[in-house]
């Protein structure tokens, strides 16, 4: 009696050829999509392959063609709606060009990112899209370049690496949001980020290893400096990595001798945590504290009041990154660029006008 639990032998090209009554070379041409055969032969081979439930050996195919048909993507935090939208754009662009996608999540940890890159290179991906956890540590990405694997950075840029990067206009976005708050009469503004920090504060913008966070802080601080507001770094707070830490960050801010009247959240996860923190403290938005969040996440439009946001057009960013990587894989003659996708401020009900 046949053991139904025993693993079945993989169907080979030779099996398909035998069933279709053609040579192995002819079956290989049909199944591999190369060479010339008649429509009748092609139909017979494909019918035999379907009947036998043939599955191509992707490793063998990659060794014979030099292509795996796979793109690797390493994102910072798949829980963040920003990266979920980006992955959708990347996969849509990849699929349109005939590529599949393998996704890895670094959790914004450099060690996990290095491991993911090594794993994907080992799987012979045709190209990589990486959101670097740190823009000041790039040896593993330089190794990708030395291996000849096309690489595109997403959301963050490393000019020294000399590869394409697709980002938002982070500095301009933070500048526009901060100017809007200033225009509404706010003079004590805080910027809150999930980026880890030892003491939650910041004394040197140049030490921020995440280029997106650094540029947003530069835009934020630049507007406060233009407005001649004192000590613009005072209300820049890092370390809002989870709800407990965010609660602590917000409580420290609001216990300041001159607490901020408005908060700018660095991303939608931080924004939601801030919203929950303010709720738990019994504070009203915008009557007690105003806020703006990066990214038009679903939650921002269903809160009371709905949250003013920086619309980052993340799907378009992901799609552009996918298209750029495909162009690199196809060896298109393109200059290395940082491609910036414009953002816009969507004004809702979370910012009060004060001092008027």
Tab-separated table of N, CA and C in Angstrom, residues 4 18 30 57 74-75 89 125-126 137 143 168 202 215 288-289 301 304 313-314 316 330 333 348:
chain	number	residue	atom	x	y	z
A	4	UNK	N	0.685	7.525	1.802
A	4	UNK	CA	0.255	8.854	1.347
A	4	UNK	C	1.001	9.971	2.040
A	18	UNK	N	8.438	13.531	-21.492
A	18	UNK	CA	7.945	12.172	-21.757
A	18	UNK	C	6.432	12.173	-21.948
A	30	UNK	N	10.049	25.354	-24.016
A	30	UNK	CA	8.682	25.815	-23.734
A	30	UNK	C	8.555	26.291	-22.291
A	57	UNK	N	12.084	24.682	-11.220
A	57	UNK	CA	13.178	24.749	-10.250
A	57	UNK	C	13.813	26.122	-10.374
A	74	UNK	N	14.151	45.161	2.373
A	74	UNK	CA	14.352	45.209	3.830
A	74	UNK	C	13.778	46.523	4.339
A	75	UNK	N	12.703	46.452	5.138
A	75	UNK	CA	12.059	47.652	5.661
A	75	UNK	C	12.349	47.803	7.145
A	89	UNK	N	3.506	49.503	-2.993
A	89	UNK	CA	3.993	50.169	-4.199
A	89	UNK	C	5.152	49.433	-4.841
A	125	UNK	N	19.022	37.160	-4.989
A	125	UNK	CA	18.064	38.155	-5.483
A	125	UNK	C	18.728	38.995	-6.573
A	126	UNK	N	17.912	39.496	-7.480
A	126	UNK	CA	18.436	40.296	-8.588
A	126	UNK	C	18.718	41.734	-8.180
A	137	UNK	N	26.348	53.673	9.141
A	137	UNK	CA	26.944	52.334	9.157
A	137	UNK	C	26.549	51.639	7.862
A	143	UNK	N	29.227	46.123	0.633
A	143	UNK	CA	29.468	44.757	0.177
A	143	UNK	C	28.449	44.349	-0.882
A	168	UNK	N	11.042	61.061	0.824
A	168	UNK	CA	10.148	62.204	0.816
A	168	UNK	C	10.968	63.472	0.921
A	202	UNK	N	18.095	65.961	22.880
A	202	UNK	CA	18.982	66.087	21.733
A	202	UNK	C	19.789	67.359	21.869
A	215	UNK	N	16.712	65.251	8.891
A	215	UNK	CA	16.249	66.336	8.030
A	215	UNK	C	14.948	66.946	8.541
A	288	UNK	N	-6.426	71.616	24.668
A	288	UNK	CA	-5.299	71.638	25.607
A	288	UNK	C	-3.962	71.592	24.878
A	289	UNK	N	-3.861	70.730	23.883
A	289	UNK	CA	-2.627	70.576	23.112
A	289	UNK	C	-2.997	70.341	21.648
A	301	UNK	N	-7.964	60.086	10.384
A	301	UNK	CA	-9.181	60.723	9.866
A	301	UNK	C	-10.437	60.325	10.626
A	304	UNK	N	-11.537	62.113	16.973
A	304	UNK	CA	-12.270	63.354	17.235
A	304	UNK	C	-11.371	64.256	18.053
A	313	UNK	N	2.524	60.482	0.443
A	313	UNK	CA	2.416	59.784	-0.848
A	313	UNK	C	3.339	58.560	-0.888
A	314	UNK	N	3.183	57.730	0.122
A	314	UNK	CA	4.117	56.624	0.327
A	314	UNK	C	4.001	55.557	-0.759
A	316	UNK	N	3.359	55.973	-3.862
A	316	UNK	CA	4.132	56.469	-5.005
A	316	UNK	C	5.624	56.343	-4.760
A	330	UNK	N	17.964	46.060	-15.167
A	330	UNK	CA	17.987	46.008	-16.638
A	330	UNK	C	19.137	46.834	-17.227
A	333	UNK	N	20.908	53.175	-18.542
A	333	UNK	CA	21.964	54.181	-18.329
A	333	UNK	C	21.430	55.416	-17.600
A	348	UNK	N	-6.769	69.581	9.175
A	348	UNK	CA	-8.023	69.076	9.716
A	348	UNK	C	-8.339	69.854	11.009
